[in-house]
Short mmCIF file of C-alpha atoms and ligand atoms in Angstrom, two decimals:
data_model
loop_
_atom_site.label_atom_id
_atom_site.label_comp_id
_atom_site.label_asym_id
_atom_site.label_seq_id
_atom_site.Cartn_x
_atom_site.Cartn_y
_atom_site.Cartn_z
CA MET E 45 148.81 48.32 -138.33
CA LYS E 46 145.13 48.70 -139.05
CA GLN E 47 143.97 51.91 -140.82
CA LEU E 48 142.48 54.45 -138.26
CA ALA E 49 139.20 54.32 -140.33
CA GLU E 50 138.95 50.46 -139.73
CA ILE E 51 139.54 50.80 -136.16
CA MET E 52 136.76 53.42 -136.01
CA LYS E 53 134.43 51.17 -137.70
CA ASP E 54 135.08 48.34 -135.41
CA ILE E 55 134.81 50.40 -132.23
CA ALA E 56 131.63 52.03 -133.38
CA ALA E 57 130.14 48.60 -134.29
CA GLN E 58 130.95 47.10 -130.93
CA SER E 59 129.66 49.89 -128.73
CA LEU E 60 126.47 50.12 -130.74
CA SER E 61 125.97 46.36 -130.74
CA ARG E 62 126.65 46.00 -126.93
CA GLY E 63 124.24 48.73 -126.34
CA GLU E 64 126.81 51.00 -124.62
CA VAL E 65 125.65 53.91 -126.75
CA ASP E 66 122.74 54.54 -128.90
CA LEU E 67 124.44 57.03 -131.24
CA VAL E 68 127.81 57.40 -132.77
CA ILE E 69 128.88 60.70 -134.29
CA GLY E 70 131.90 60.44 -136.74
CA TRP E 71 132.47 61.31 -140.45
CA GLN E 72 131.49 59.74 -143.81
CA LYS E 73 132.72 60.39 -147.32
CA GLY E 74 130.67 62.30 -149.52
CA PRO E 75 130.72 61.83 -153.46
CA LEU E 76 133.60 64.31 -154.11
CA TRP E 77 137.34 64.01 -152.92
CA TRP E 78 137.02 66.94 -150.46
CA GLN E 79 133.70 65.93 -148.79
CA SER E 80 133.76 64.29 -145.56
CA TYR E 81 130.50 65.02 -143.68
CA PRO E 82 129.39 64.30 -140.20
CA ALA E 83 127.94 60.83 -139.79
CA PHE E 84 125.17 59.95 -137.27
CA ILE E 85 124.85 56.02 -136.81
CA GLU E 86 122.23 54.93 -134.75
CA GLY E 87 120.88 51.82 -132.82
CA ASN E 88 122.17 48.33 -132.96
CA GLU E 89 122.64 48.00 -136.60
CA GLY E 90 125.97 46.45 -136.28
CA ASN E 91 128.72 46.65 -138.94
CA GLY E 92 126.48 47.67 -141.85
CA GLU E 93 125.99 51.20 -141.00
CA THR E 94 129.29 51.76 -139.28
CA GLY E 95 131.12 50.64 -142.45
CA SER E 96 130.42 54.24 -143.70
CA LEU E 97 132.68 55.83 -140.96
CA THR E 98 135.79 57.44 -142.42
CA TRP E 99 138.88 59.15 -141.33
CA ASP E 100 140.84 61.32 -144.04
CA SER E 101 142.35 64.84 -144.39
CA PHE E 102 139.01 66.32 -144.86
CA CYS E 103 137.41 65.23 -141.59
CA VAL E 104 137.23 68.84 -140.38
CA PRO E 105 133.71 69.44 -139.19
CA ASN E 106 133.90 69.93 -135.26
CA LEU E 107 131.56 67.28 -134.15
CA SER E 108 131.20 68.41 -130.42
CA ARG E 109 128.67 71.03 -131.59
CA TYR E 110 126.25 68.28 -132.49
CA LEU E 111 125.95 67.17 -128.85
CA LEU E 112 123.84 70.01 -128.11
CA GLU E 113 121.14 68.56 -130.18
CA GLU E 114 121.59 65.01 -130.01
CA LEU E 115 122.43 64.64 -126.29
CA PRO E 116 119.18 65.42 -124.69
CA GLU E 117 117.50 62.77 -127.04
CA ARG E 118 119.93 60.01 -126.19
CA LYS E 119 121.15 57.67 -123.38
CA LYS E 120 124.55 57.83 -124.38
CA VAL E 121 126.56 59.15 -127.44
CA ALA E 122 129.95 58.08 -128.69
CA LEU E 123 131.87 60.86 -130.52
CA PHE E 124 135.28 60.94 -132.31
CA VAL E 125 137.21 63.90 -131.43
CA LYS E 126 140.22 65.62 -132.95
CA GLY E 127 142.11 68.07 -130.87
CA CYS E 128 139.80 70.98 -131.65
CA ASP E 129 136.69 68.74 -131.36
CA ALA E 130 137.76 67.92 -127.79
CA LEU E 131 138.26 71.58 -126.92
CA GLY E 132 134.89 72.14 -128.07
CA PHE E 133 133.42 69.50 -125.98
CA ASN E 134 135.18 70.79 -122.98
CA GLN E 135 133.59 74.17 -123.44
CA ILE E 136 130.15 72.58 -123.91
CA LEU E 137 130.74 70.83 -120.61
CA GLN E 138 131.98 74.14 -118.88
CA ASP E 139 128.80 75.73 -120.15
CA LYS E 140 126.85 72.83 -118.61
CA ARG E 141 125.23 71.78 -121.97
CA ALA E 142 126.36 68.31 -121.85
CA GLU E 143 127.02 65.70 -119.11
CA ARG E 144 130.37 64.05 -119.21
CA GLU E 145 129.08 60.52 -118.27
CA LYS E 146 126.58 60.45 -121.27
CA VAL E 147 129.34 60.78 -123.69
CA VAL E 148 132.12 58.35 -124.88
CA LEU E 149 135.02 60.01 -126.50
CA TYR E 150 137.36 58.45 -128.99
CA GLY E 151 140.56 60.65 -129.34
CA ILE E 152 142.11 61.07 -132.62
CA PRO E 153 145.58 62.75 -132.72
CA CYS E 154 145.38 65.02 -135.69
CA THR E 155 148.27 65.95 -138.04
CA GLY E 156 146.45 68.64 -139.71
CA LEU E 157 143.57 68.70 -142.32
CA VAL E 158 143.67 69.62 -145.99
CA ASP E 159 142.20 72.97 -147.29
CA PRO E 160 140.38 72.09 -150.57
CA ASP E 161 140.87 75.77 -151.67
CA LYS E 162 144.63 75.37 -151.50
CA VAL E 163 144.44 72.26 -153.56
CA GLU E 164 142.26 73.91 -156.10
CA SER E 165 144.47 76.93 -156.18
CA ALA E 166 147.54 74.90 -156.73
CA GLY E 167 145.81 73.61 -159.88
CA LEU E 168 145.65 70.08 -158.37
CA GLY E 169 141.82 69.64 -158.23
CA ARG E 170 141.18 68.83 -161.75
CA GLY E 171 140.27 65.17 -162.23
CA LEU E 172 141.32 64.51 -158.65
CA LEU E 173 139.76 61.15 -157.23
CA GLU E 174 141.20 61.14 -153.75
CA VAL E 175 143.80 62.58 -151.48
CA LYS E 176 145.67 60.38 -149.07
CA ARG E 177 147.88 61.09 -146.28
CA ASP E 178 151.29 59.54 -146.10
CA GLY E 179 153.39 60.83 -143.18
CA ASP E 180 154.42 64.35 -144.08
CA GLU E 181 153.20 63.89 -147.59
CA LEU E 182 150.01 64.06 -149.42
CA VAL E 183 149.11 61.70 -152.39
CA PHE E 184 146.91 63.07 -154.94
CA VAL E 185 145.26 60.22 -156.83
CA TYR E 186 144.00 60.73 -160.42
CA ASP E 187 142.79 58.12 -163.16
CA SER E 188 146.19 58.80 -164.75
CA GLY E 189 148.28 58.14 -161.81
CA GLU E 190 149.51 59.74 -158.49
CA GLN E 191 151.34 62.74 -157.55
CA LYS E 192 152.87 63.61 -154.10
CA ALA E 193 153.44 66.96 -152.27
CA GLN E 194 154.41 68.23 -148.81
CA ALA E 195 151.12 68.05 -146.81
CA ARG E 196 151.89 71.32 -144.77
CA ASP E 197 151.51 73.35 -147.93
CA PHE E 198 147.92 72.36 -148.13
CA LEU E 199 146.84 72.35 -144.52
CA TYR E 200 144.15 74.76 -143.36
CA ASP E 201 145.64 77.87 -141.87
CA LYS E 202 143.71 77.03 -138.66
CA CYS E 203 145.76 73.70 -138.54
CA LEU E 204 149.06 75.46 -139.03
CA THR E 205 148.40 77.34 -135.87
CA CYS E 206 146.85 74.67 -133.85
CA ARG E 207 148.24 74.21 -130.34
CA TYR E 208 146.22 71.12 -129.26
CA PRO E 209 146.04 68.65 -132.13
CA ASN E 210 146.06 65.92 -129.61
CA PRO E 211 142.64 65.66 -127.77
CA VAL E 212 142.88 67.10 -124.19
CA VAL E 213 139.86 64.80 -123.07
CA TYR E 214 139.04 61.39 -124.12
CA ASP E 215 137.99 58.01 -122.95
CA GLN E 216 140.13 56.05 -125.44
CA MET E 217 142.96 57.33 -127.62
CA LEU E 218 143.16 55.84 -131.10
CA GLY E 219 146.81 56.18 -132.31
CA GLU E 220 150.10 57.83 -131.62
CA ALA E 221 150.42 61.33 -130.41
CA ALA E 222 150.73 63.87 -133.14
CA PRO E 223 153.57 66.53 -133.17
CA VAL E 224 152.74 69.87 -131.88
CA GLN E 225 154.29 72.73 -134.03
CA PRO E 226 151.94 75.68 -134.09
CA GLU E 227 152.84 78.92 -136.01
CA GLU E 228 152.17 82.32 -134.39
CA ARG E 229 148.48 82.67 -134.29
CA PHE E 230 148.20 86.40 -133.60
CA GLU E 231 149.93 87.65 -136.67
CA SER E 232 147.20 89.03 -138.60
CA VAL E 233 145.59 90.60 -135.50
CA GLN E 234 148.90 92.28 -135.09
CA GLU E 235 148.99 93.63 -138.58
CA LEU E 236 145.54 94.96 -138.20
CA GLU E 237 146.33 96.59 -135.04
CA LYS E 238 149.03 98.72 -136.63
CA MET E 239 146.57 100.33 -139.06
CA ASP E 240 144.94 103.47 -138.14
CA ALA E 241 141.22 103.61 -137.06
CA ASP E 242 139.83 104.68 -140.55
CA GLU E 243 141.97 102.02 -142.45
CA ARG E 244 140.74 99.37 -139.90
CA PHE E 245 137.33 100.43 -140.28
CA ALA E 246 137.39 100.34 -144.14
CA TYR E 247 139.00 96.68 -143.78
CA TRP E 248 136.12 95.57 -141.53
CA ALA E 249 133.25 97.45 -143.55
CA ARG E 250 134.77 95.60 -146.73
CA GLN E 251 134.59 92.14 -145.01
CA PHE E 252 131.21 92.73 -143.37
CA SER E 253 129.64 93.98 -146.64
CA ARG E 254 129.73 90.53 -147.84
CA CYS E 255 127.94 88.82 -144.84
CA ILE E 256 124.66 87.32 -146.01
CA ARG E 257 123.72 86.68 -142.20
CA CYS E 258 123.32 83.10 -142.97
CA PHE E 259 124.32 82.25 -139.25
CA ALA E 260 126.44 79.34 -140.27
CA CYS E 261 129.26 80.95 -138.15
CA ARG E 262 127.23 80.64 -135.15
CA ASN E 263 125.45 77.43 -136.00
CA ALA E 264 128.92 75.63 -136.55
CA CYS E 265 130.43 76.89 -133.16
CA PRO E 266 130.93 74.85 -130.02
CA ALA E 267 130.66 77.98 -127.91
CA CYS E 268 127.51 79.05 -129.40
CA SER E 269 125.36 76.82 -127.21
CA CYS E 270 122.48 79.17 -126.10
CA ARG E 271 119.09 77.50 -126.04
CA GLU E 272 117.62 80.75 -127.29
CA CYS E 273 119.78 82.99 -129.35
CA ILE E 274 119.39 86.60 -129.21
CA PHE E 275 119.50 86.83 -133.03
CA ASP E 276 116.45 84.69 -133.32
CA ILE E 277 114.17 85.93 -130.68
CA PRO E 278 111.32 88.22 -132.20
CA GLU E 279 110.79 90.26 -129.18
CA PRO E 280 112.87 92.29 -128.48
CA ARG E 281 114.17 92.08 -131.86
CA TRP E 282 117.74 93.07 -131.58
CA LEU E 283 118.85 92.05 -135.12
CA GLY E 284 116.96 93.67 -137.82
CA LYS E 285 116.65 91.98 -141.22
CA ALA E 286 117.70 94.97 -143.54
CA ASN E 287 120.69 94.69 -145.63
CA GLU E 288 122.50 97.47 -143.78
CA LEU E 289 126.03 97.69 -142.53
CA SER E 290 125.02 98.74 -139.07
CA GLU E 291 122.89 95.56 -138.68
CA THR E 292 125.75 93.36 -139.87
CA GLN E 293 127.99 95.14 -137.56
CA PHE E 294 125.52 94.31 -134.75
CA TYR E 295 125.55 90.69 -135.75
CA GLN E 296 129.28 90.48 -136.05
CA ILE E 297 130.25 92.33 -132.87
CA ILE E 298 127.66 90.59 -130.65
CA ARG E 299 128.58 87.05 -132.12
CA ALA E 300 132.14 87.69 -131.34
CA TYR E 301 131.45 89.14 -128.00
CA HIS E 302 129.27 86.34 -126.92
CA VAL E 303 132.06 83.71 -127.57
CA ALA E 304 134.65 85.85 -126.03
CA GLY E 305 136.52 83.98 -123.24
CA ARG E 306 134.92 80.90 -124.46
CA CYS E 307 136.02 80.72 -128.14
CA VAL E 308 138.34 77.60 -128.47
CA ASP E 309 139.95 78.79 -131.59
CA CYS E 310 138.76 75.86 -133.62
CA GLY E 311 138.27 78.04 -136.67
CA GLU E 312 134.86 76.41 -137.63
CA CYS E 313 133.27 79.75 -137.99
CA THR E 314 135.86 80.81 -140.53
CA ARG E 315 135.81 77.58 -142.44
CA VAL E 316 132.01 77.38 -142.89
CA CYS E 317 131.63 81.10 -143.88
CA PRO E 318 130.37 81.11 -147.45
CA VAL E 319 131.94 84.41 -148.22
CA ASN E 320 135.31 84.06 -146.38
CA ILE E 321 134.91 86.54 -143.72
CA PRO E 322 138.07 86.03 -141.47
CA LEU E 323 136.01 85.43 -138.35
CA GLN E 324 139.04 84.08 -136.59
CA GLU E 325 140.66 87.54 -136.62
CA LEU E 326 137.74 88.69 -134.67
CA ASN E 327 137.65 85.90 -132.16
CA ARG E 328 141.30 86.18 -131.72
CA LYS E 329 141.45 89.74 -130.87
CA PHE E 330 139.28 88.97 -127.98
CA ILE E 331 141.57 86.00 -127.00
CA LYS E 332 144.71 88.19 -127.39
CA ASP E 333 143.30 91.17 -125.30
CA ILE E 334 141.92 88.86 -122.63
CA ASN E 335 145.32 86.99 -122.33
CA GLU E 336 147.12 90.43 -122.11
CA LEU E 337 144.79 92.08 -119.49
CA TYR E 338 143.60 89.03 -117.38
CA GLY E 339 146.14 86.27 -117.79
CA GLU E 340 146.65 83.60 -120.42
CA TYR E 341 143.66 81.32 -120.76
CA ASP E 342 142.95 78.72 -123.30
CA ALA E 343 139.27 77.91 -123.54
CA GLY E 344 138.35 74.15 -123.72
CA VAL E 345 141.45 72.97 -121.99
CA ASP E 346 140.12 72.74 -118.42
CA PRO E 347 136.30 72.78 -117.94
CA GLU E 348 136.57 73.24 -114.33
CA GLN E 349 138.21 76.51 -114.84
CA GLU E 350 136.31 79.73 -115.09
CA ALA E 351 135.99 81.55 -118.27
CA PRO E 352 137.67 84.98 -117.93
CA LEU E 353 134.60 87.13 -118.43
CA VAL E 354 132.43 85.35 -115.92
CA THR E 355 134.98 86.06 -113.20
CA TYR E 356 137.24 88.97 -111.92
CA LYS E 357 139.87 89.90 -109.49
CA THR E 358 139.51 93.15 -107.43
CA ASP E 359 142.74 94.42 -108.75
CA ASP E 360 142.06 93.80 -112.43
CA PRO E 361 143.51 96.32 -114.78
CA ALA E 362 141.35 98.31 -117.27
CA ALA E 363 141.19 99.26 -120.93
CA PHE E 364 140.04 102.71 -119.87
CA THR E 365 141.35 105.28 -117.51
CA GLU E 366 140.06 104.62 -114.10
CA SER E 367 139.74 107.69 -111.78
CA MET V 81 130.23 118.27 -144.46
CA SER V 82 129.87 122.00 -145.24
CA LEU V 83 131.29 124.51 -142.72
CA ALA V 84 127.85 125.51 -141.61
CA GLN V 85 127.00 121.97 -140.72
CA GLU V 86 130.23 121.35 -139.02
CA GLN V 87 129.56 124.46 -136.88
CA ALA V 88 126.00 123.18 -136.20
CA PHE V 89 127.23 119.64 -134.99
CA GLU V 90 125.86 119.10 -131.54
CA PRO V 91 127.07 115.70 -130.40
CA LEU V 92 124.58 113.23 -128.89
CA ILE V 93 125.90 111.56 -125.88
CA VAL V 94 124.19 108.50 -124.22
CA ALA V 95 125.12 107.97 -120.65
CA PHE V 96 124.04 104.71 -118.91
CA CYS V 97 124.29 105.48 -115.23
CA CYS V 98 124.00 103.13 -112.38
CA ASN V 99 121.05 103.68 -110.07
CA TRP V 100 123.03 103.73 -106.82
CA CYS V 101 126.08 105.69 -107.66
CA SER V 102 126.44 107.64 -110.82
CA TYR V 103 122.81 108.39 -111.19
CA ALA V 104 122.87 109.82 -107.68
CA GLY V 105 125.94 111.71 -108.60
CA GLY V 106 124.13 113.19 -111.40
CA ASP V 107 121.16 114.21 -109.16
CA LEU V 108 123.70 115.79 -106.79
CA ALA V 109 125.13 117.79 -109.69
CA GLY V 110 121.56 118.98 -110.35
CA THR V 111 120.61 119.72 -106.95
CA SER V 112 123.82 121.55 -106.53
CA ARG V 113 123.05 123.58 -109.56
CA MET V 114 125.97 122.59 -111.28
CA THR V 115 125.76 122.72 -115.26
CA TYR V 116 126.79 120.15 -117.68
CA PRO V 117 126.14 119.91 -121.54
CA ALA V 118 122.51 119.28 -122.53
CA ASN V 119 124.15 116.92 -125.14
CA VAL V 120 123.99 114.09 -122.76
CA ARG V 121 121.06 111.96 -122.29
CA VAL V 122 121.15 109.85 -119.16
CA ILE V 123 119.69 106.43 -119.15
CA ARG V 124 119.23 104.89 -115.63
CA VAL V 125 120.30 101.36 -115.26
CA PRO V 126 120.31 99.17 -111.93
CA CYS V 127 124.03 98.56 -112.12
CA SER V 128 126.89 99.23 -114.68
CA SER V 129 126.86 95.42 -115.29
CA ARG V 130 123.46 95.67 -116.68
CA VAL V 131 124.63 97.31 -119.62
CA SER V 132 124.89 94.74 -122.31
CA PRO V 133 126.83 95.51 -125.50
CA ASN V 134 123.57 95.31 -127.29
CA LEU V 135 122.57 98.31 -125.59
CA ILE V 136 125.74 100.11 -126.50
CA LEU V 137 125.54 99.27 -130.14
CA ARG V 138 121.90 100.10 -130.39
CA ALA V 139 122.71 103.66 -129.00
CA PHE V 140 125.23 104.04 -131.74
CA GLN V 141 123.00 102.62 -134.25
CA ARG V 142 120.13 105.00 -133.53
CA GLY V 143 122.27 108.16 -133.41
CA ALA V 144 124.60 108.45 -130.42
CA ASP V 145 127.87 109.96 -131.30
CA GLY V 146 129.40 108.77 -127.94
CA VAL V 147 128.29 106.31 -125.30
CA LEU V 148 129.40 106.45 -121.77
CA VAL V 149 128.83 103.86 -119.07
CA ALA V 150 129.14 105.25 -115.52
CA GLY V 151 129.01 103.20 -112.35
CA CYS V 152 130.27 102.97 -108.65
CA HIS V 153 133.75 102.84 -107.89
CA PRO V 154 135.20 99.27 -107.73
CA GLY V 155 134.51 97.93 -104.31
CA ASP V 156 131.51 100.12 -103.86
CA CYS V 157 128.79 98.39 -106.29
CA HIS V 158 125.51 98.09 -104.72
CA TYR V 159 125.45 94.43 -105.89
CA VAL V 160 128.95 94.00 -104.48
CA THR V 161 130.67 92.80 -107.64
CA GLY V 162 128.80 94.08 -110.82
CA ASN V 163 131.33 96.63 -111.67
CA TYR V 164 134.21 94.02 -111.36
CA TYR V 165 132.55 92.19 -114.16
CA ALA V 166 131.78 95.39 -116.03
CA ARG V 167 135.33 96.38 -115.78
CA ARG V 168 136.59 93.13 -117.64
CA ARG V 169 133.85 93.01 -120.13
CA PHE V 170 133.90 96.65 -121.15
CA SER V 171 137.52 96.58 -121.26
CA ALA V 172 137.28 93.78 -123.88
CA MET V 173 134.58 95.54 -125.64
CA ARG V 174 136.42 98.69 -125.77
CA ARG V 175 139.48 97.42 -127.43
CA PHE V 176 137.36 95.34 -129.74
CA LEU V 177 135.53 98.48 -130.95
CA GLU V 178 138.75 100.18 -131.56
CA TYR V 179 139.95 97.10 -133.48
CA LEU V 180 136.91 97.68 -135.79
CA GLY V 181 138.21 101.24 -136.51
CA ILE V 182 135.91 102.97 -133.97
CA GLU V 183 137.62 105.79 -132.25
CA GLN V 184 138.29 104.72 -128.56
CA GLU V 185 136.83 107.96 -127.32
CA ARG V 186 133.52 107.02 -128.52
CA PHE V 187 132.93 104.52 -125.77
CA GLU V 188 134.04 105.40 -122.23
CA VAL V 189 133.54 104.01 -118.82
CA HIS V 190 133.74 106.06 -115.63
CA TRP V 191 133.32 105.45 -111.97
CA ILE V 192 131.31 108.17 -110.43
CA SER V 193 130.03 107.92 -106.71
CA ALA V 194 126.91 109.49 -105.42
CA SER V 195 128.92 112.00 -103.62
CA GLU V 196 130.76 113.13 -106.83
CA GLY V 197 128.42 115.49 -108.36
CA SER V 198 131.13 117.81 -109.57
CA LYS V 199 132.97 114.84 -111.10
CA PHE V 200 129.77 113.83 -112.83
CA ALA V 201 129.35 117.29 -114.43
CA ALA V 202 133.13 117.31 -115.30
CA VAL V 203 133.13 113.94 -116.90
CA MET V 204 130.10 114.80 -118.95
CA GLY V 205 131.61 118.11 -120.05
CA GLU V 206 134.92 116.38 -121.11
CA VAL V 207 133.21 113.65 -122.96
CA THR V 208 131.04 116.00 -124.86
CA GLU V 209 134.00 118.07 -125.82
CA LYS V 210 135.93 115.18 -126.88
CA ILE V 211 133.16 113.86 -129.06
CA ARG V 212 132.53 117.39 -130.48
CA ALA V 213 136.24 117.41 -131.65
CA LEU V 214 135.85 113.91 -133.20
CA GLY V 215 132.67 114.85 -135.18
CA PRO V 216 129.59 112.69 -135.80
CA ASN V 217 129.58 109.18 -135.57
CA ARG V 218 129.09 107.65 -138.93
CA LYS V 219 130.72 104.23 -138.56
CA LEU V 220 127.99 102.47 -136.45
CA ARG V 221 125.06 104.52 -137.28
CA ASP V 222 122.17 103.03 -138.97
CA ALA V 223 122.25 104.92 -142.32
CA ARG V 224 118.51 104.53 -143.17
S1 LIG K 293 133.93 81.18 -132.44
FE1 LIG K 293 134.62 80.14 -134.34
S2 LIG K 293 136.75 79.52 -133.55
FE2 LIG K 293 135.70 80.08 -131.72
S3 LIG K 293 134.87 78.08 -130.95
FE3 LIG K 293 133.22 79.07 -132.24
S4 LIG K 293 133.44 78.23 -134.45
FE4 LIG K 293 135.44 77.73 -132.98
S1 LIG K 294 128.91 82.49 -142.00
FE1 LIG K 294 129.76 84.30 -142.98
S2 LIG K 294 128.11 85.08 -144.09
FE2 LIG K 294 127.17 83.66 -142.83
S3 LIG K 294 126.49 84.91 -141.01
FE3 LIG K 294 128.63 84.16 -140.55
S4 LIG K 294 130.01 85.88 -141.36
FE4 LIG K 294 128.01 86.17 -142.28
S1 LIG K 295 125.27 99.37 -108.66
FE1 LIG K 295 126.65 101.02 -109.33
S2 LIG K 295 128.00 99.72 -110.54
FE2 LIG K 295 126.80 98.12 -109.67
#
């Protein structure tokens, strides 16, 4: 069977040369083993450019987000989607920031991606040239030879809890369905809930104190799709620039709240944070509470459904005493 | 905090009251000559659903020790559905603040109709006393 990357190259070359799309968004390899970056391939250039497309265990960037910028400029865009990219795409559809007919989706069943930090902390990073996936195993390639290990030990935490590894929306699926075996995703939220208020405050103050307000978490997020972001507008200036905990809290609370009910739990915010703030523990608190109070809801699964915080029932429960 | 300061602590409560019910309830409390603590600063808003989390956090940043949103009873919103949305959003918000280690009592939501002057006064009194017992808000305040 052809390697997935080869299929991707062929498909991209075909749809570009036939003029079906004027942009393909996929992934390409960077110079180092852990680098698989978004790739933007334009025009009718045929196989030359599409030759850079790749699929490996590091194709983690959620590509759906790029539609926000690219789609208005294009006639039609082809996008490769893993499970989480597909959820992101549906969320963008629900938020009416993309038109379904302007996008061609090539679905990729995902068996989980590799967290470079886990490779490094296992001491396997030194001299590493390439990491290949072979079923349930990873093959680490060095000048001196190869070494094998269980893949699951190196996957991103977010991949271990992933419930939708197979794209929920696609035009064409490339490959066999991946197994779905998610671990419990609310464990760390539950641990935090057990602490008392002051402990929790100290925990979050410690986390937030590292935030440099680079906005990478916002910029990577498929649910953060406002044309004008409250954190950017100068007037009224909601977010100050001072290095002050209350300003960071403002950013963190409002960011999480703005995606509440729309966060697809792709974990991209957490992955891109340069200072390792566990943003998913914030988003998942909202997901968990909304599930408990207003019924189970998975953002990004069905774009026709209404997000839970933009709707209501007259007999909704409240998390405050109603009298 | 020294004992003298502790005794001097007067909580500051910011109460966002919807124009059509709760603010009118406050008016009724006033015209009926009921008293409620002067710690409460009322801010009139068109509807409980007008109150965004930005406003709540800003109040805390700028010195509020407790924040309260008051609106019409469910079913009675002047804009028909505003408080139904507010109920969901503030429920999520309230639990979230608690998750960050903010005491639950610091952010409250109450439904107070235009005819409930005595309820308005009673709620303002209760909230003020709860916050007085909790002490000043240091967690969300701008320390500058
Ligand atoms: S908030 Fe984070 S986990 Fe949720 S959709 Fe955005 S990037 Fe993904
Ligand atoms: S990515 Fe991390 S450091 Fe940057 S703004 Fe988000 S939480 Fe702060
Ligand atoms: S007008 Fe009172 S809650 Fe909407």
